[in-house]
Amino acid sequence: MASYSIGDVADKCGINPVTLRAWQRRYGLLKPLRSEGGHRQFDEADIQRIEEIQRWIKSGISVSKVKAILDTNQGAVDKGWITQQEELITILRCVRPDDLRFKIVEYSQQFDAATLIDHVYIPVRQRLGFEQNTVRNICGLLDGALIEYVANQLILSRKRKGKPALLISWDDPDRTRLWLEAWRLSTQGWHIDLLAEPVELPRPEFFPGHHIFVWAGKLITSRQKEQLEYWHEQGYSIFHHNPDLTS
């Protein structure tokens, strides 16, 4: 089995060795072996974990929260979610839109929306997004199929008892994720309408009397938090949608 020094890993993953040491010592994210001389030795599994950590941080997750996510994801792998992820990726690689739509419907009959979003669709989109050329491009095929399915689910949800709400993307460019979060909210008793385009700053005064959710990613900036508090003081019913709290 190949082993790598901390310098090798730093070069391979494009990361500072100081950061790798902090991930190990401060956050417990890495557990490299030690050589007889006491030097860190990393293997391929360590490198894959480092790349996964980098993906989560790039998606907006703070490093202090990554370990809990990785531990949860490992549980998901143990429960077989990797099977569903690989099934979708295989269908996408073969460019089979009808099979893709069928598989999305099939999964929805087996699992709830929040589970699929968190353990299948988001991980698959992340994996495709970090690959190159053709594989990255076919992520658009998955996005199109997901938006098509979610749009139908939002229509069906309005036939059930629920409360109206508006979902707005606050300066987050990922439109597909916005649709997925609309689906998640629709399963929690909301009749969701959404603004399909992200806005730099929501204007709740344009929607008087509406309950508004804003999606800015799982994390919001201190500026956004202050703005939300201001709107609340003004009497607007506007809230940051955090799936970690609502799932």
PDB file of C-alpha atoms in Angstrom:
ATOM      1  CA  MET A   1       0.000   0.000   0.000  1.00  0.00           C
ATOM      2  CA  ALA A   2       1.374   3.407  -1.005  1.00  0.00           C
ATOM      3  CA  SER A   3       2.173   5.850   1.772  1.00  0.00           C
ATOM      4  CA  TYR A   4       2.754   9.571   1.564  1.00  0.00           C
ATOM      5  CA  SER A   5       4.507  12.110   3.749  1.00  0.00           C
ATOM      6  CA  ILE A   6       2.687  15.250   4.835  1.00  0.00           C
ATOM      7  CA  GLY A   7       4.627  17.177   2.198  1.00  0.00           C
ATOM      8  CA  ASP A   8       3.549  14.733  -0.514  1.00  0.00           C
ATOM      9  CA  VAL A   9      -0.094  15.061   0.538  1.00  0.00           C
ATOM     10  CA  ALA A  10       0.153  18.847   0.680  1.00  0.00           C
ATOM     11  CA  ASP A  11       1.403  18.931  -2.919  1.00  0.00           C
ATOM     12  CA  LYS A  12      -1.077  16.322  -4.126  1.00  0.00           C
ATOM     13  CA  CYS A  13      -4.138  18.009  -2.572  1.00  0.00           C
ATOM     14  CA  GLY A  14      -3.036  21.624  -2.891  1.00  0.00           C
ATOM     15  CA  ILE A  15      -3.170  22.330   0.832  1.00  0.00           C
ATOM     16  CA  ASN A  16      -0.783  23.761   3.397  1.00  0.00           C
ATOM     17  CA  PRO A  17       0.857  21.220   5.769  1.00  0.00           C
ATOM     18  CA  VAL A  18      -0.014  23.524   8.670  1.00  0.00           C
ATOM     19  CA  THR A  19      -3.685  23.129   7.758  1.00  0.00           C
ATOM     20  CA  LEU A  20      -3.360  19.344   7.663  1.00  0.00           C
ATOM     21  CA  ARG A  21      -1.831  19.355  11.136  1.00  0.00           C
ATOM     22  CA  ALA A  22      -4.673  21.561  12.414  1.00  0.00           C
ATOM     23  CA  TRP A  23      -7.259  19.229  10.892  1.00  0.00           C
ATOM     24  CA  GLN A  24      -5.675  16.369  12.801  1.00  0.00           C
ATOM     25  CA  ARG A  25      -4.851  17.971  16.140  1.00  0.00           C
ATOM     26  CA  ARG A  26      -7.626  20.519  16.584  1.00  0.00           C
ATOM     27  CA  TYR A  27     -10.558  18.990  14.733  1.00  0.00           C
ATOM     28  CA  GLY A  28      -9.825  15.258  14.757  1.00  0.00           C
ATOM     29  CA  LEU A  29     -10.492  15.000  11.049  1.00  0.00           C
ATOM     30  CA  LEU A  30      -7.433  12.901  10.208  1.00  0.00           C
ATOM     31  CA  LYS A  31      -5.720   9.943  11.859  1.00  0.00           C
ATOM     32  CA  PRO A  32      -2.535   9.247   9.906  1.00  0.00           C
ATOM     33  CA  LEU A  33      -0.199   6.478  10.956  1.00  0.00           C
ATOM     34  CA  ARG A  34       3.315   7.235  12.200  1.00  0.00           C
ATOM     35  CA  SER A  35       6.596   5.898  10.902  1.00  0.00           C
ATOM     36  CA  GLU A  36       9.226   4.483  13.247  1.00  0.00           C
ATOM     37  CA  GLY A  37      10.759   7.937  13.250  1.00  0.00           C
ATOM     38  CA  GLY A  38       7.479   9.529  14.292  1.00  0.00           C
ATOM     39  CA  HIS A  39       6.620  11.075  10.927  1.00  0.00           C
ATOM     40  CA  ARG A  40       3.036  11.135   9.649  1.00  0.00           C
ATOM     41  CA  GLN A  41       2.219   8.606   6.941  1.00  0.00           C
ATOM     42  CA  PHE A  42      -0.899   9.019   4.805  1.00  0.00           C
ATOM     43  CA  ASP A  43      -2.486   6.437   2.521  1.00  0.00           C
ATOM     44  CA  GLU A  44      -4.992   6.662  -0.348  1.00  0.00           C
ATOM     45  CA  ALA A  45      -7.944   6.534   2.055  1.00  0.00           C
ATOM     46  CA  ASP A  46      -6.521   9.560   3.891  1.00  0.00           C
ATOM     47  CA  ILE A  47      -6.198  11.445   0.621  1.00  0.00           C
ATOM     48  CA  GLN A  48      -9.793  10.649  -0.314  1.00  0.00           C
ATOM     49  CA  ARG A  49     -10.909  11.901   3.087  1.00  0.00           C
ATOM     50  CA  ILE A  50      -8.911  15.113   2.674  1.00  0.00           C
ATOM     51  CA  GLU A  51     -10.515  15.707  -0.723  1.00  0.00           C
ATOM     52  CA  GLU A  52     -13.941  15.145   0.816  1.00  0.00           C
ATOM     53  CA  ILE A  53     -13.142  17.619   3.601  1.00  0.00           C
ATOM     54  CA  GLN A  54     -12.116  20.153   0.984  1.00  0.00           C
ATOM     55  CA  ARG A  55     -15.408  19.666  -0.881  1.00  0.00           C
ATOM     56  CA  TRP A  56     -17.481  20.272   2.246  1.00  0.00           C
ATOM     57  CA  ILE A  57     -15.519  23.401   3.151  1.00  0.00           C
ATOM     58  CA  LYS A  58     -15.848  24.697  -0.405  1.00  0.00           C
ATOM     59  CA  SER A  59     -19.626  24.145  -0.187  1.00  0.00           C
ATOM     60  CA  GLY A  60     -19.784  26.515   2.799  1.00  0.00           C
ATOM     61  CA  ILE A  61     -19.523  24.177   5.780  1.00  0.00           C
ATOM     62  CA  SER A  62     -17.199  25.395   8.545  1.00  0.00           C
ATOM     63  CA  VAL A  63     -14.284  23.105   9.325  1.00  0.00           C
ATOM     64  CA  SER A  64     -15.525  22.683  12.902  1.00  0.00           C
ATOM     65  CA  LYS A  65     -18.687  20.965  11.613  1.00  0.00           C
ATOM     66  CA  VAL A  66     -17.121  18.748   8.973  1.00  0.00           C
ATOM     67  CA  LYS A  67     -16.277  15.841  11.280  1.00  0.00           C
ATOM     68  CA  ALA A  68     -19.908  15.375  12.313  1.00  0.00           C
ATOM     69  CA  ILE A  69     -20.932  15.393   8.654  1.00  0.00           C
ATOM     70  CA  LEU A  70     -18.261  12.866   7.689  1.00  0.00           C
ATOM     71  CA  ASP A  71     -19.268  10.595  10.558  1.00  0.00           C
ATOM     72  CA  THR A  72     -22.907  10.836   9.481  1.00  0.00           C
ATOM     73  CA  ASN A  73     -21.968  10.150   5.872  1.00  0.00           C
ATOM     74  CA  GLN A  74     -19.999   7.076   6.916  1.00  0.00           C
ATOM     75  CA  GLY A  75     -23.155   5.820   8.573  1.00  0.00           C
ATOM     76  CA  ALA A  76     -24.976   6.507   5.342  1.00  0.00           C
ATOM     77  CA  VAL A  77     -22.401   4.489   3.405  1.00  0.00           C
ATOM     78  CA  ASP A  78     -22.770   1.653   5.897  1.00  0.00           C
ATOM     79  CA  LYS A  79     -26.523   1.727   5.324  1.00  0.00           C
ATOM     80  CA  GLY A  80     -26.088   1.448   1.571  1.00  0.00           C
ATOM     81  CA  TRP A  81     -26.541   5.008   0.312  1.00  0.00           C
ATOM     82  CA  ILE A  82     -23.415   4.646  -1.767  1.00  0.00           C
ATOM     83  CA  THR A  83     -25.373   2.095  -3.820  1.00  0.00           C
ATOM     84  CA  GLN A  84     -28.011   4.657  -4.784  1.00  0.00           C
ATOM     85  CA  GLN A  85     -25.341   7.236  -5.557  1.00  0.00           C
ATOM     86  CA  GLU A  86     -23.466   4.870  -7.857  1.00  0.00           C
ATOM     87  CA  GLU A  87     -26.706   3.833  -9.596  1.00  0.00           C
ATOM     88  CA  LEU A  88     -27.462   7.441 -10.492  1.00  0.00           C
ATOM     89  CA  ILE A  89     -23.927   8.162 -11.646  1.00  0.00           C
ATOM     90  CA  THR A  90     -23.946   5.072 -13.875  1.00  0.00           C
ATOM     91  CA  ILE A  91     -27.224   6.173 -15.485  1.00  0.00           C
ATOM     92  CA  LEU A  92     -25.836   9.673 -16.016  1.00  0.00           C
ATOM     93  CA  ARG A  93     -22.593   8.404 -17.539  1.00  0.00           C
ATOM     94  CA  CYS A  94     -24.654   6.392 -20.033  1.00  0.00           C
ATOM     95  CA  VAL A  95     -26.914   9.421 -20.716  1.00  0.00           C
ATOM     96  CA  ARG A  96     -30.235   7.628 -20.199  1.00  0.00           C
ATOM     97  CA  PRO A  97     -32.795  10.359 -19.325  1.00  0.00           C
ATOM     98  CA  ASP A  98     -35.794   8.011 -19.173  1.00  0.00           C
ATOM     99  CA  ASP A  99     -33.990   5.669 -16.783  1.00  0.00           C
ATOM    100  CA  LEU A 100     -32.952   8.664 -14.710  1.00  0.00           C
ATOM    101  CA  ARG A 101     -36.533   9.897 -14.344  1.00  0.00           C
ATOM    102  CA  PHE A 102     -37.699   6.381 -13.491  1.00  0.00           C
ATOM    103  CA  LYS A 103     -34.987   6.004 -10.839  1.00  0.00           C
ATOM    104  CA  ILE A 104     -35.888   9.341  -9.220  1.00  0.00           C
ATOM    105  CA  VAL A 105     -39.516   8.257  -8.959  1.00  0.00           C
ATOM    106  CA  GLU A 106     -38.506   4.837  -7.644  1.00  0.00           C
ATOM    107  CA  TYR A 107     -36.304   6.336  -4.935  1.00  0.00           C
ATOM    108  CA  SER A 108     -39.094   8.682  -3.880  1.00  0.00           C
ATOM    109  CA  GLN A 109     -41.369   5.713  -3.341  1.00  0.00           C
ATOM    110  CA  GLN A 110     -38.769   4.106  -1.075  1.00  0.00           C
ATOM    111  CA  PHE A 111     -37.336   7.052   0.888  1.00  0.00           C
ATOM    112  CA  ASP A 112     -38.502  10.408   2.213  1.00  0.00           C
ATOM    113  CA  ALA A 113     -37.475  13.666   0.539  1.00  0.00           C
ATOM    114  CA  ALA A 114     -35.028  14.854   3.207  1.00  0.00           C
ATOM    115  CA  THR A 115     -33.173  11.532   3.183  1.00  0.00           C
ATOM    116  CA  LEU A 116     -32.826  11.528  -0.592  1.00  0.00           C
ATOM    117  CA  ILE A 117     -31.710  15.142  -0.715  1.00  0.00           C
ATOM    118  CA  ASP A 118     -29.052  14.744   1.985  1.00  0.00           C
ATOM    119  CA  HIS A 119     -27.744  11.252   1.235  1.00  0.00           C
ATOM    120  CA  VAL A 120     -28.221  10.820  -2.512  1.00  0.00           C
ATOM    121  CA  TYR A 121     -28.808  13.963  -4.575  1.00  0.00           C
ATOM    122  CA  ILE A 122     -26.488  16.429  -2.827  1.00  0.00           C
ATOM    123  CA  PRO A 123     -23.571  13.942  -2.612  1.00  0.00           C
ATOM    124  CA  VAL A 124     -23.991  12.916  -6.263  1.00  0.00           C
ATOM    125  CA  ARG A 125     -24.054  16.545  -7.417  1.00  0.00           C
ATOM    126  CA  GLN A 126     -20.942  17.258  -5.364  1.00  0.00           C
ATOM    127  CA  ARG A 127     -19.099  14.257  -6.760  1.00  0.00           C
ATOM    128  CA  LEU A 128     -19.973  15.186 -10.339  1.00  0.00           C
ATOM    129  CA  GLY A 129     -19.120  18.824  -9.771  1.00  0.00           C
ATOM    130  CA  PHE A 130     -15.554  17.989  -8.813  1.00  0.00           C
ATOM    131  CA  GLU A 131     -14.922  15.665 -11.730  1.00  0.00           C
ATOM    132  CA  GLN A 132     -13.765  16.824 -15.118  1.00  0.00           C
ATOM    133  CA  ASN A 133     -15.139  17.469 -18.591  1.00  0.00           C
ATOM    134  CA  THR A 134     -17.979  15.165 -19.662  1.00  0.00           C
ATOM    135  CA  VAL A 135     -18.832  13.876 -16.189  1.00  0.00           C
ATOM    136  CA  ARG A 136     -19.135  17.394 -14.825  1.00  0.00           C
ATOM    137  CA  ASN A 137     -21.318  18.428 -17.749  1.00  0.00           C
ATOM    138  CA  ILE A 138     -23.809  15.587 -17.286  1.00  0.00           C
ATOM    139  CA  CYS A 139     -24.585  16.957 -13.842  1.00  0.00           C
ATOM    140  CA  GLY A 140     -26.885  19.276 -15.813  1.00  0.00           C
ATOM    141  CA  LEU A 141     -28.870  16.232 -16.896  1.00  0.00           C
ATOM    142  CA  LEU A 142     -29.453  15.301 -13.268  1.00  0.00           C
ATOM    143  CA  ASP A 143     -30.344  18.893 -12.379  1.00  0.00           C
ATOM    144  CA  GLY A 144     -32.945  19.052 -15.125  1.00  0.00           C
ATOM    145  CA  ALA A 145     -34.563  15.788 -14.063  1.00  0.00           C
ATOM    146  CA  LEU A 146     -34.597  16.819 -10.398  1.00  0.00           C
ATOM    147  CA  ILE A 147     -36.181  20.208 -11.098  1.00  0.00           C
ATOM    148  CA  GLU A 148     -38.808  18.546 -13.304  1.00  0.00           C
ATOM    149  CA  TYR A 149     -39.665  16.063 -10.552  1.00  0.00           C
ATOM    150  CA  VAL A 150     -39.676  18.634  -7.753  1.00  0.00           C
ATOM    151  CA  ALA A 151     -41.929  20.985  -9.730  1.00  0.00           C
ATOM    152  CA  ASN A 152     -44.517  18.208  -9.971  1.00  0.00           C
ATOM    153  CA  GLN A 153     -44.161  17.463  -6.258  1.00  0.00           C
ATOM    154  CA  LEU A 154     -44.784  21.104  -5.379  1.00  0.00           C
ATOM    155  CA  ILE A 155     -47.991  21.015  -7.414  1.00  0.00           C
ATOM    156  CA  LEU A 156     -49.140  17.830  -5.695  1.00  0.00           C
ATOM    157  CA  SER A 157     -48.310  19.224  -2.258  1.00  0.00           C
ATOM    158  CA  ARG A 158     -50.829  22.033  -2.761  1.00  0.00           C
ATOM    159  CA  LYS A 159     -53.606  19.449  -2.803  1.00  0.00           C
ATOM    160  CA  ARG A 160     -52.781  18.654   0.826  1.00  0.00           C
ATOM    161  CA  LYS A 161     -53.421  20.832   3.824  1.00  0.00           C
ATOM    162  CA  GLY A 162     -50.620  23.328   4.320  1.00  0.00           C
ATOM    163  CA  LYS A 163     -49.513  26.911   4.866  1.00  0.00           C
ATOM    164  CA  PRO A 164     -48.320  29.176   2.026  1.00  0.00           C
ATOM    165  CA  ALA A 165     -44.713  30.345   2.007  1.00  0.00           C
ATOM    166  CA  LEU A 166     -42.245  31.889  -0.383  1.00  0.00           C
ATOM    167  CA  LEU A 167     -38.677  30.580  -0.815  1.00  0.00           C
ATOM    168  CA  ILE A 168     -35.977  32.981  -2.003  1.00  0.00           C
ATOM    169  CA  SER A 169     -32.340  32.277  -2.795  1.00  0.00           C
ATOM    170  CA  TRP A 170     -30.230  34.885  -1.035  1.00  0.00           C
ATOM    171  CA  ASP A 171     -27.130  35.318  -3.167  1.00  0.00           C
ATOM    172  CA  ASP A 172     -26.650  31.561  -3.650  1.00  0.00           C
ATOM    173  CA  PRO A 173     -26.200  30.628  -7.338  1.00  0.00           C
ATOM    174  CA  ASP A 174     -27.181  26.948  -7.002  1.00  0.00           C
ATOM    175  CA  ARG A 175     -30.683  26.958  -8.470  1.00  0.00           C
ATOM    176  CA  THR A 176     -31.107  23.191  -8.296  1.00  0.00           C
ATOM    177  CA  ARG A 177     -30.383  23.192  -4.576  1.00  0.00           C
ATOM    178  CA  LEU A 178     -33.095  25.857  -4.182  1.00  0.00           C
ATOM    179  CA  TRP A 179     -35.616  23.528  -5.824  1.00  0.00           C
ATOM    180  CA  LEU A 180     -34.510  20.640  -3.613  1.00  0.00           C
ATOM    181  CA  GLU A 181     -35.006  22.775  -0.506  1.00  0.00           C
ATOM    182  CA  ALA A 182     -38.438  23.791  -1.784  1.00  0.00           C
ATOM    183  CA  TRP A 183     -39.289  20.093  -1.996  1.00  0.00           C
ATOM    184  CA  ARG A 184     -37.991  19.537   1.531  1.00  0.00           C
ATOM    185  CA  LEU A 185     -40.174  22.365   2.866  1.00  0.00           C
ATOM    186  CA  SER A 186     -43.212  21.101   0.972  1.00  0.00           C
ATOM    187  CA  THR A 187     -43.004  17.828   2.920  1.00  0.00           C
ATOM    188  CA  GLN A 188     -43.109  19.786   6.175  1.00  0.00           C
ATOM    189  CA  GLY A 189     -46.566  21.263   5.641  1.00  0.00           C
ATOM    190  CA  TRP A 190     -45.744  24.263   3.448  1.00  0.00           C
ATOM    191  CA  HIS A 191     -47.211  25.229   0.091  1.00  0.00           C
ATOM    192  CA  ILE A 192     -44.063  26.608  -1.485  1.00  0.00           C
ATOM    193  CA  ASP A 193     -43.723  29.209  -4.200  1.00  0.00           C
ATOM    194  CA  LEU A 194     -40.188  30.148  -5.101  1.00  0.00           C
ATOM    195  CA  LEU A 195     -38.268  32.853  -6.845  1.00  0.00           C
ATOM    196  CA  ALA A 196     -36.279  30.862  -9.382  1.00  0.00           C
ATOM    197  CA  GLU A 197     -33.429  33.390  -9.637  1.00  0.00           C
ATOM    198  CA  PRO A 198     -31.089  34.272  -6.749  1.00  0.00           C
ATOM    199  CA  VAL A 199     -31.244  37.826  -5.447  1.00  0.00           C
ATOM    200  CA  GLU A 200     -28.477  39.875  -3.881  1.00  0.00           C
ATOM    201  CA  LEU A 201     -30.854  41.138  -1.202  1.00  0.00           C
ATOM    202  CA  PRO A 202     -34.401  39.884  -0.531  1.00  0.00           C
ATOM    203  CA  ARG A 203     -37.042  42.614  -0.325  1.00  0.00           C
ATOM    204  CA  PRO A 204     -39.747  41.382   2.071  1.00  0.00           C
ATOM    205  CA  GLU A 205     -41.608  44.680   1.658  1.00  0.00           C
ATOM    206  CA  PHE A 206     -42.468  43.516  -1.853  1.00  0.00           C
ATOM    207  CA  PHE A 207     -44.372  40.544  -0.370  1.00  0.00           C
ATOM    208  CA  PRO A 208     -46.496  41.952   2.466  1.00  0.00           C
ATOM    209  CA  GLY A 209     -48.217  39.350   4.610  1.00  0.00           C
ATOM    210  CA  HIS A 210     -46.162  36.464   3.234  1.00  0.00           C
ATOM    211  CA  HIS A 211     -44.183  33.968   5.261  1.00  0.00           C
ATOM    212  CA  ILE A 212     -40.748  33.966   3.634  1.00  0.00           C
ATOM    213  CA  PHE A 213     -37.882  31.492   3.795  1.00  0.00           C
ATOM    214  CA  VAL A 214     -34.472  32.514   2.488  1.00  0.00           C
ATOM    215  CA  TRP A 215     -31.877  29.999   1.360  1.00  0.00           C
ATOM    216  CA  ALA A 216     -28.286  31.191   1.555  1.00  0.00           C
ATOM    217  CA  GLY A 217     -26.641  27.830   2.001  1.00  0.00           C
ATOM    218  CA  LYS A 218     -26.499  26.123   5.380  1.00  0.00           C
ATOM    219  CA  LEU A 219     -24.413  28.981   6.748  1.00  0.00           C
ATOM    220  CA  ILE A 220     -25.277  32.655   6.730  1.00  0.00           C
ATOM    221  CA  THR A 221     -22.848  35.517   7.134  1.00  0.00           C
ATOM    222  CA  SER A 222     -22.893  37.864  10.102  1.00  0.00           C
ATOM    223  CA  ARG A 223     -24.173  40.581   7.761  1.00  0.00           C
ATOM    224  CA  GLN A 224     -27.071  38.402   6.649  1.00  0.00           C
ATOM    225  CA  LYS A 225     -27.870  37.514  10.243  1.00  0.00           C
ATOM    226  CA  GLU A 226     -27.992  41.190  11.193  1.00  0.00           C
ATOM    227  CA  GLN A 227     -30.242  41.903   8.202  1.00  0.00           C
ATOM    228  CA  LEU A 228     -32.650  39.143   9.251  1.00  0.00           C
ATOM    229  CA  GLU A 229     -32.807  40.558  12.765  1.00  0.00           C
ATOM    230  CA  TYR A 230     -33.593  43.978  11.334  1.00  0.00           C
ATOM    231  CA  TRP A 231     -36.429  42.575   9.225  1.00  0.00           C
ATOM    232  CA  HIS A 232     -37.847  40.786  12.261  1.00  0.00           C
ATOM    233  CA  GLU A 233     -37.813  44.069  14.163  1.00  0.00           C
ATOM    234  CA  GLN A 234     -39.747  45.575  11.270  1.00  0.00           C
ATOM    235  CA  GLY A 235     -42.386  42.877  11.657  1.00  0.00           C
ATOM    236  CA  TYR A 236     -41.617  40.768   8.581  1.00  0.00           C
ATOM    237  CA  SER A 237     -42.075  37.003   8.729  1.00  0.00           C
ATOM    238  CA  ILE A 238     -38.778  36.075   7.086  1.00  0.00           C
ATOM    239  CA  PHE A 239     -36.457  33.297   8.225  1.00  0.00           C
ATOM    240  CA  HIS A 240     -33.258  31.560   7.142  1.00  0.00           C
ATOM    241  CA  HIS A 241     -34.072  28.013   6.051  1.00  0.00           C
ATOM    242  CA  ASN A 242     -31.542  25.662   7.647  1.00  0.00           C
ATOM    243  CA  PRO A 243     -32.156  21.990   6.777  1.00  0.00           C
ATOM    244  CA  ASP A 244     -30.131  20.890   9.791  1.00  0.00           C
ATOM    245  CA  LEU A 245     -32.840  22.405  11.973  1.00  0.00           C
ATOM    246  CA  THR A 246     -35.915  21.599   9.883  1.00  0.00           C
ATOM    247  CA  SER A 247     -35.259  18.058   8.642  1.00  0.00           C
TER     248      SER A 247
END
